[in-house]
Amino acid sequence: MDPIFELFLAMPTRDSRKLLRALHHQLRAAIVNGRLQPGLRLPATRKLATLAGVSRNTAVAAYELLQSQGYIHIRPGAGAFVTEQDSQPIRRSPTISDSNADSRLVSFWRNPPSLPAPFQPPYRFDFRIGLSDQSFFPFQVWQRLLVRSQRSLSKTSTFYSDPQGQPALRKMIASHVSITRAVAVQEHDIVVTAGTQQALDLLARILVTAGHTTVAFEDPGYEPARIAFAAAGANVVTVPVDKNGIIVDNIPPETHIIYVTPSHQFPLGHMMSVARRIALLNFAQSHDAVIIEDDYDSEFRYKSSPHDALQSIDHNGSVFYLGTFSKSLFPSLRIGFVLTPPWARDALVAAKRFSDWHSPILEQETLAAFIAESHLARHIRKMRKVYGERRTALTRAIKRHCSDLLAPIPVDCGLHLTALVKGNLMAATIAAEAEEIGIGLYSLNRYPIAGNGQNGFAFGLGMIRAEQIDVAINHLAEVMRHA
Amino acid sequence: MDPIFELFLAMPTRDSRKLLRALHHQLRAAIVNGRLQPGLRLPATRKLATLAGVSRNTAVAAYELLQSQGYIHIRPGAGAFVTEQDSQPIRRSPTISDSNADSRLVSFWRNPPSLPAPFQPPYRFDFRIGLSDQSFFPFQVWQRLLVRSQRSLSKTSTFYSDPQGQPALRKMIASHVSITRAVAVQEHDIVVTAGTQQALDLLARILVTAGHTTVAFEDPGYEPARIAFAAAGANVVTVPVDKNGIIVDNIPPETHIIYVTPSHQFPLGHMMSVARRIALLNFAQSHDAVIIEDDYDSEFRYKSSPHDALQSIDHNGSVFYLGTFSKSLFPSLRIGFVLTPPWARDALVAAKRFSDWHSPILEQETLAAFIAESHLARHIRKMRKVYGERRTALTRAIKRHCSDLLAPIPVDCGLHLTALVKGNLMAATIAAEAEEIGIGLYSLNRYPIAGNGQNGFAFGLGMIRAEQIDVAINHLAEVMRHA
């Protein structure tokens, strides 16, 4: 009999703030007084929501709250567990056994890692991150090029295609990157991938020897990247970041791979300082390590001159530069790329060949034409302006309505802005309450790699209109004041 | 100084048959008399061709000939080596070190596995395999559906998509497979993949523990599948096939995974007998092993009733059924699927999520509509007739022109027909000579997994017109008689 059942004797009336607090208090009390034993697996948030008669997000928030206070651990793919004295660091790769798991599966995949469920739109005020605003995208142009590419493809036998990517696209990416990021590169240095996730996966294959390779990872950081390395059997160690980026002095000497987001640290938003970049490159050179530079959204920069990419100031062939078109075009396209140092090219192309042969040709050819006819450059210029206005509106609104509650982290580029909570309010709680009144907003608790992450919000700029922002932040401020 | 240089003192006039023989004899002589030492790495075929002033395919044929006679080993990605007394089985995963290899790479990928270079079209007579005839494909219909799907996609924010595949497509695949293959399946059992190669790769991830898992593999068989398992660190053991399919009694008891092509053994073409299917399923059940059933081209069947798929007669949840649309539509689409037993579904979907998140939406939605509007069923019916006529023409032509030289293997379905060479002629030699006179034809030497493979040809039916076949086979017969 599930011990959780007994807990819900009296839940208050339908008011999300009260519900969350009641749920949180009852769970915490049950843990403290031992009714919920250490190590006990708590029900899934969906089930908890049903049991408690609250929304899914309220249940999620209750768990995030308890986790942030150290009462429970959330282990990806395994569930939430009441904390034990000798507890493991939170959210490491799932290795605990599961009665349901089938012994024919590799242990890593018996409890598949998972990510927090995305909030469900629509929202009156949508601050979800990772989305770009497609309402500005020239779909008519895209469609015309799509049809043209399809026509020419239908005339040729497309049996064999280059796993490295269509030459036309690699050529265009090379010129695009050399312009947007001042990265010197030629088409033969580029490997086209199914977005950044496949780029990370392929690099993990060719660089990670299971049980041997150590990967240094930003904390907080981008969980899907961590999972790609963990799945390959890497020993992922987390390294804290400060306002200058990953703290190089904290990178273990035995590190083989360092994953960083220097242009726009995910999720905090800092840009890595030049000094830190040089220190990082020196570390890589002196330790024979490689750096994976994930440049996921830096085309959208608000300062005229961005810092040089690590790749462009590296003289040691130690940097893999990752780019994606998910932000500048749309995520469903699934096209990204790796700029690879020459010593790894053949291996990377072979890994691509034997993982999925090659990416679909139609999108590659269409994108090549889209870049060739300057539509991409034009669209990015347009969106820089759009997202820039939103960023300005957001920083102004925070200043106006809740500068005492939120401290925005200055950001030079990218599609989201992060603000840390001042004082004792729990961002996870606020986010859940904000969601109940139509504000879609992610708390940083969603992005811990180890420990509790940070107490703040990541405001996405992709879905909210500039003119909505002031009102939205005003509402958010009210929620925070009444919490 | 490359010892190979000294060899080419006198090469005869430009006649491909004489060139091949001269090249083969000189290399063999040099190996026999010790001028080319055991273990010596021979130059790449491209270089050999230049050195000897012969075509690339002649050089390839010379090496295949020497390999088939045991003078040399060809190791994928490593090159050709003069055979040593204590030589390893040919074409195992490349592990030999290479001075160029970078120590930062995982050992498996330092000498990336490679495949024989595809012959270069155009040919007067094109018997290359793995291609489907796109001239019959209704591209206008496809384009209309493509545009429609693009339109509706442009109206929706496509941030989050299901790694398992678009529900609409999985639903359509379920009904399609239940009709074409009498495989009982529902949409939640289907995982959409980037073609068969990714299906194999994802299965290798969730089923193969490096250094521990044994995979039984058909010999001769489909090399790209072998590489997917080898790359995951599996111990791949080859098991011979006979006319009834893989010889179950030869499968090692410690086997965890068995990869088979029961509908149309690749490349020989046999259909696995019912008795053998039952024996295989019993082996899997009694040894707690899983079966991967690669049903790569069985939609194109010439008999009214195909054997049941292993998946449909399995009661133990031990079969993964792999399907692809590369043959029924076109390969550049990169869409395939896995019917997974329930115990592996979550793991497989998670592996997909963290390898490339999901496959591109546009193709998925377009294909879903293409199936829903019966275009796929119609196209397959049409192509069955087309390929059936070609198969008939081919068997007739062989009977008429070279029944004394070639023994076709009866085939019930699929896009190619295999014929074994009677007598001592080397198929590799003939294929190279045939290519010089405009016949694109692969010898079975291209598909050995261990040992020498078989001595014969795989005639692709995808690119040759029925009315060309008699002439082509007549020419081929002449080549064989003059060899």
mmCIF file of C-alpha atoms in Angstrom, chain A residues 102-107 109-110 112-115 118 128-132 134 139 142-143 146-147 150-151 153-161 194 197-199 201 204-210 222-224 227-228 231 288-290 316-318 330-334 343-344 346-347 350-351 353-363 442 463, chain B residues 102-107 109-110 112-115 118 128-132 134 139 142-143 146-147 150-151 153-161 194 197-199 201 204-210 222-224 227-228 231 288-290 316-318 330-334 343-344 346-347 350-351 353-363 442 463:
data_model
loop_
_atom_site.group_PDB
_atom_site.id
_atom_site.type_symbol
_atom_site.label_atom_id
_atom_site.label_comp_id
_atom_site.label_asym_id
_atom_site.label_seq_id
_atom_site.Cartn_x
_atom_site.Cartn_y
_atom_site.Cartn_z
ATOM 1 C CA ASP A 102 14.559 -5.795 -18.201
ATOM 2 C CA SER A 103 17.948 -7.414 -17.770
ATOM 3 C CA ARG A 104 18.361 -7.502 -21.544
ATOM 4 C CA LEU A 105 18.773 -3.726 -21.516
ATOM 5 C CA VAL A 106 22.077 -1.981 -20.946
ATOM 6 C CA SER A 107 22.058 -0.768 -17.341
ATOM 7 C CA TRP A 109 18.980 2.640 -20.253
ATOM 8 C CA ARG A 110 16.986 0.553 -17.745
ATOM 9 C CA PRO A 112 16.026 6.042 -19.055
ATOM 10 C CA PRO A 113 17.056 9.582 -18.195
ATOM 11 C CA SER A 114 14.276 12.092 -18.636
ATOM 12 C CA LEU A 115 13.847 15.826 -18.574
ATOM 13 C CA PRO A 118 7.736 21.144 -20.736
ATOM 14 C CA ARG A 128 9.351 29.617 -21.989
ATOM 15 C CA ILE A 129 12.934 29.339 -23.212
ATOM 16 C CA GLY A 130 14.398 27.467 -26.165
ATOM 17 C CA LEU A 131 11.763 28.728 -28.550
ATOM 18 C CA SER A 132 12.253 31.169 -31.386
ATOM 19 C CA GLN A 134 8.434 31.760 -36.030
ATOM 20 C CA PHE A 139 7.880 30.673 -44.720
ATOM 21 C CA TRP A 142 11.299 28.726 -47.471
ATOM 22 C CA GLN A 143 8.473 26.918 -49.215
ATOM 23 C CA LEU A 146 11.736 23.679 -50.617
ATOM 24 C CA VAL A 147 9.724 22.989 -53.754
ATOM 25 C CA GLN A 150 12.384 18.788 -54.177
ATOM 26 C CA ARG A 151 12.040 19.215 -57.938
ATOM 27 C CA LEU A 153 16.037 15.986 -56.177
ATOM 28 C CA SER A 154 13.221 14.145 -57.942
ATOM 29 C CA LYS A 155 15.297 14.300 -61.109
ATOM 30 C CA THR A 156 18.392 12.657 -59.621
ATOM 31 C CA SER A 157 18.923 9.241 -58.131
ATOM 32 C CA THR A 158 19.745 10.078 -54.540
ATOM 33 C CA PHE A 159 21.056 6.723 -53.504
ATOM 34 C CA TYR A 160 24.369 7.763 -52.112
ATOM 35 C CA SER A 161 24.800 10.990 -50.196
ATOM 36 C CA ALA A 194 20.734 16.461 -36.851
ATOM 37 C CA GLN A 197 21.992 16.919 -29.817
ATOM 38 C CA GLN A 198 23.414 14.663 -32.521
ATOM 39 C CA ALA A 199 26.592 16.714 -32.632
ATOM 40 C CA ASP A 201 26.169 12.396 -29.364
ATOM 41 C CA ALA A 204 30.668 11.481 -27.250
ATOM 42 C CA ARG A 205 31.083 8.373 -29.443
ATOM 43 C CA ILE A 206 34.437 9.289 -30.883
ATOM 44 C CA LEU A 207 35.878 10.939 -27.756
ATOM 45 C CA VAL A 208 34.453 8.997 -24.804
ATOM 46 C CA THR A 209 35.827 5.624 -23.748
ATOM 47 C CA ALA A 210 33.287 4.177 -21.310
ATOM 48 C CA TYR A 222 22.440 21.973 -20.303
ATOM 49 C CA GLU A 223 21.151 18.620 -19.079
ATOM 50 C CA PRO A 224 20.604 16.989 -22.525
ATOM 51 C CA ILE A 227 23.076 12.897 -20.678
ATOM 52 C CA ALA A 228 24.715 12.435 -24.097
ATOM 53 C CA ALA A 231 25.109 7.647 -21.982
ATOM 54 C CA ASP A 288 45.772 17.373 -23.968
ATOM 55 C CA ALA A 289 42.040 17.889 -23.462
ATOM 56 C CA VAL A 290 39.439 18.920 -26.001
ATOM 57 C CA ASN A 316 46.010 23.682 -30.905
ATOM 58 C CA GLY A 317 43.179 22.027 -32.813
ATOM 59 C CA SER A 318 41.521 21.328 -29.483
ATOM 60 C CA PHE A 330 13.007 26.447 -36.455
ATOM 61 C CA PRO A 331 13.781 23.448 -34.238
ATOM 62 C CA SER A 332 11.774 20.911 -36.236
ATOM 63 C CA LEU A 333 14.318 21.324 -39.034
ATOM 64 C CA ARG A 334 16.923 19.360 -37.026
ATOM 65 C CA TRP A 343 42.513 15.074 -36.655
ATOM 66 C CA ALA A 344 38.920 14.112 -35.777
ATOM 67 C CA ASP A 346 37.346 11.143 -40.526
ATOM 68 C CA ALA A 347 36.227 9.644 -37.241
ATOM 69 C CA ALA A 350 32.352 7.748 -39.992
ATOM 70 C CA ALA A 351 30.422 7.989 -36.723
ATOM 71 C CA ARG A 353 27.708 7.389 -41.414
ATOM 72 C CA PHE A 354 27.102 4.471 -39.072
ATOM 73 C CA SER A 355 24.641 6.257 -36.819
ATOM 74 C CA ASP A 356 22.161 7.420 -39.471
ATOM 75 C CA TRP A 357 24.055 7.433 -42.805
ATOM 76 C CA HIS A 358 23.325 11.104 -43.516
ATOM 77 C CA SER A 359 20.769 13.789 -42.710
ATOM 78 C CA PRO A 360 17.786 14.203 -45.045
ATOM 79 C CA ILE A 361 18.821 15.831 -48.316
ATOM 80 C CA LEU A 362 15.767 18.003 -48.919
ATOM 81 C CA GLU A 363 16.267 20.197 -45.849
ATOM 82 C CA TYR A 442 10.888 28.336 -16.029
ATOM 83 C CA MET A 463 7.404 33.820 -27.599
ATOM 84 C CA ASP B 102 45.092 10.767 -32.561
ATOM 85 C CA SER B 103 45.220 9.394 -29.054
ATOM 86 C CA ARG B 104 42.302 11.631 -28.092
ATOM 87 C CA LEU B 105 40.034 9.477 -30.233
ATOM 88 C CA VAL B 106 38.325 6.329 -28.988
ATOM 89 C CA SER B 107 40.346 3.403 -30.330
ATOM 90 C CA TRP B 109 37.269 5.290 -34.394
ATOM 91 C CA ARG B 110 40.999 5.870 -34.922
ATOM 92 C CA PRO B 112 37.205 4.464 -39.001
ATOM 93 C CA PRO B 113 35.502 1.498 -40.637
ATOM 94 C CA SER B 114 34.692 2.073 -44.273
ATOM 95 C CA LEU B 115 32.722 0.389 -47.018
ATOM 96 C CA PRO B 118 30.113 2.474 -54.715
ATOM 97 C CA ARG B 128 23.789 -1.925 -58.755
ATOM 98 C CA ILE B 129 21.820 -3.000 -55.699
ATOM 99 C CA GLY B 130 20.203 -0.974 -52.914
ATOM 100 C CA LEU B 131 18.611 1.458 -55.353
ATOM 101 C CA SER B 132 14.923 1.786 -56.123
ATOM 102 C CA GLN B 134 12.433 6.671 -58.668
ATOM 103 C CA PHE B 139 6.752 13.189 -57.048
ATOM 104 C CA TRP B 142 4.637 14.016 -52.812
ATOM 105 C CA GLN B 143 5.350 17.676 -53.502
ATOM 106 C CA LEU B 146 5.022 18.362 -48.739
ATOM 107 C CA VAL B 147 3.752 21.878 -49.333
ATOM 108 C CA GLN B 150 4.926 22.766 -44.555
ATOM 109 C CA ARG B 151 2.002 25.176 -44.508
ATOM 110 C CA LEU B 153 3.799 23.389 -39.708
ATOM 111 C CA SER B 154 4.475 27.066 -40.346
ATOM 112 C CA LYS B 155 1.306 27.850 -38.391
ATOM 113 C CA THR B 156 2.312 25.945 -35.256
ATOM 114 C CA SER B 157 5.177 26.413 -32.854
ATOM 115 C CA THR B 158 7.144 23.220 -33.370
ATOM 116 C CA PHE B 159 9.379 23.493 -30.344
ATOM 117 C CA TYR B 160 8.653 20.173 -28.756
ATOM 118 C CA SER B 161 8.128 17.064 -30.840
ATOM 119 C CA ALA B 194 16.376 7.993 -39.461
ATOM 120 C CA GLN B 197 20.949 2.502 -39.893
ATOM 121 C CA GLN B 198 19.734 4.574 -36.961
ATOM 122 C CA ALA B 199 17.395 1.795 -35.878
ATOM 123 C CA ASP B 201 22.447 2.111 -33.918
ATOM 124 C CA ALA B 204 23.020 -1.350 -30.278
ATOM 125 C CA ARG B 205 23.030 1.405 -27.645
ATOM 126 C CA ILE B 206 20.288 -0.026 -25.488
ATOM 127 C CA LEU B 207 21.193 -3.708 -25.944
ATOM 128 C CA VAL B 208 24.988 -3.830 -26.227
ATOM 129 C CA THR B 209 27.242 -3.587 -23.182
ATOM 130 C CA ALA B 210 30.757 -2.979 -24.531
ATOM 131 C CA TYR B 222 24.991 -6.505 -44.273
ATOM 132 C CA GLU B 223 28.266 -4.854 -43.258
ATOM 133 C CA PRO B 224 26.824 -1.486 -42.110
ATOM 134 C CA ILE B 227 29.699 -2.007 -37.893
ATOM 135 C CA ALA B 228 26.851 -0.477 -35.846
ATOM 136 C CA ALA B 231 31.051 0.360 -32.794
ATOM 137 C CA ASP B 288 16.983 -15.066 -23.243
ATOM 138 C CA ALA B 289 18.333 -13.521 -26.449
ATOM 139 C CA VAL B 290 16.723 -10.917 -28.679
ATOM 140 C CA ASN B 316 8.105 -13.897 -26.048
ATOM 141 C CA GLY B 317 8.605 -10.215 -26.831
ATOM 142 C CA SER B 318 12.043 -11.069 -28.133
ATOM 143 C CA PHE B 330 13.578 7.055 -51.744
ATOM 144 C CA PRO B 331 16.688 6.704 -49.579
ATOM 145 C CA SER B 332 17.344 10.430 -49.138
ATOM 146 C CA LEU B 333 14.150 10.583 -47.064
ATOM 147 C CA ARG B 334 15.876 8.814 -44.160
ATOM 148 C CA TRP B 343 9.944 -3.826 -22.276
ATOM 149 C CA ALA B 344 12.355 -1.864 -24.480
ATOM 150 C CA ASP B 346 11.032 3.600 -23.016
ATOM 151 C CA ALA B 347 14.733 2.876 -23.389
ATOM 152 C CA ALA B 350 15.058 7.817 -24.648
ATOM 153 C CA ALA B 351 18.026 6.683 -26.751
ATOM 154 C CA ARG B 353 15.772 11.564 -27.682
ATOM 155 C CA PHE B 354 19.392 11.857 -26.614
ATOM 156 C CA SER B 355 20.900 10.908 -29.963
ATOM 157 C CA ASP B 356 19.091 13.458 -32.144
ATOM 158 C CA TRP B 357 15.945 14.494 -30.222
ATOM 159 C CA HIS B 358 13.575 13.535 -33.038
ATOM 160 C CA SER B 359 13.517 13.113 -36.816
ATOM 161 C CA PRO B 360 12.549 16.112 -38.951
ATOM 162 C CA ILE B 361 8.809 16.815 -38.718
ATOM 163 C CA LEU B 362 8.171 17.846 -42.322
ATOM 164 C CA GLU B 363 9.048 14.461 -43.823
ATOM 165 C CA TYR B 442 28.426 -6.033 -57.703
ATOM 166 C CA MET B 463 17.862 0.713 -62.056
#
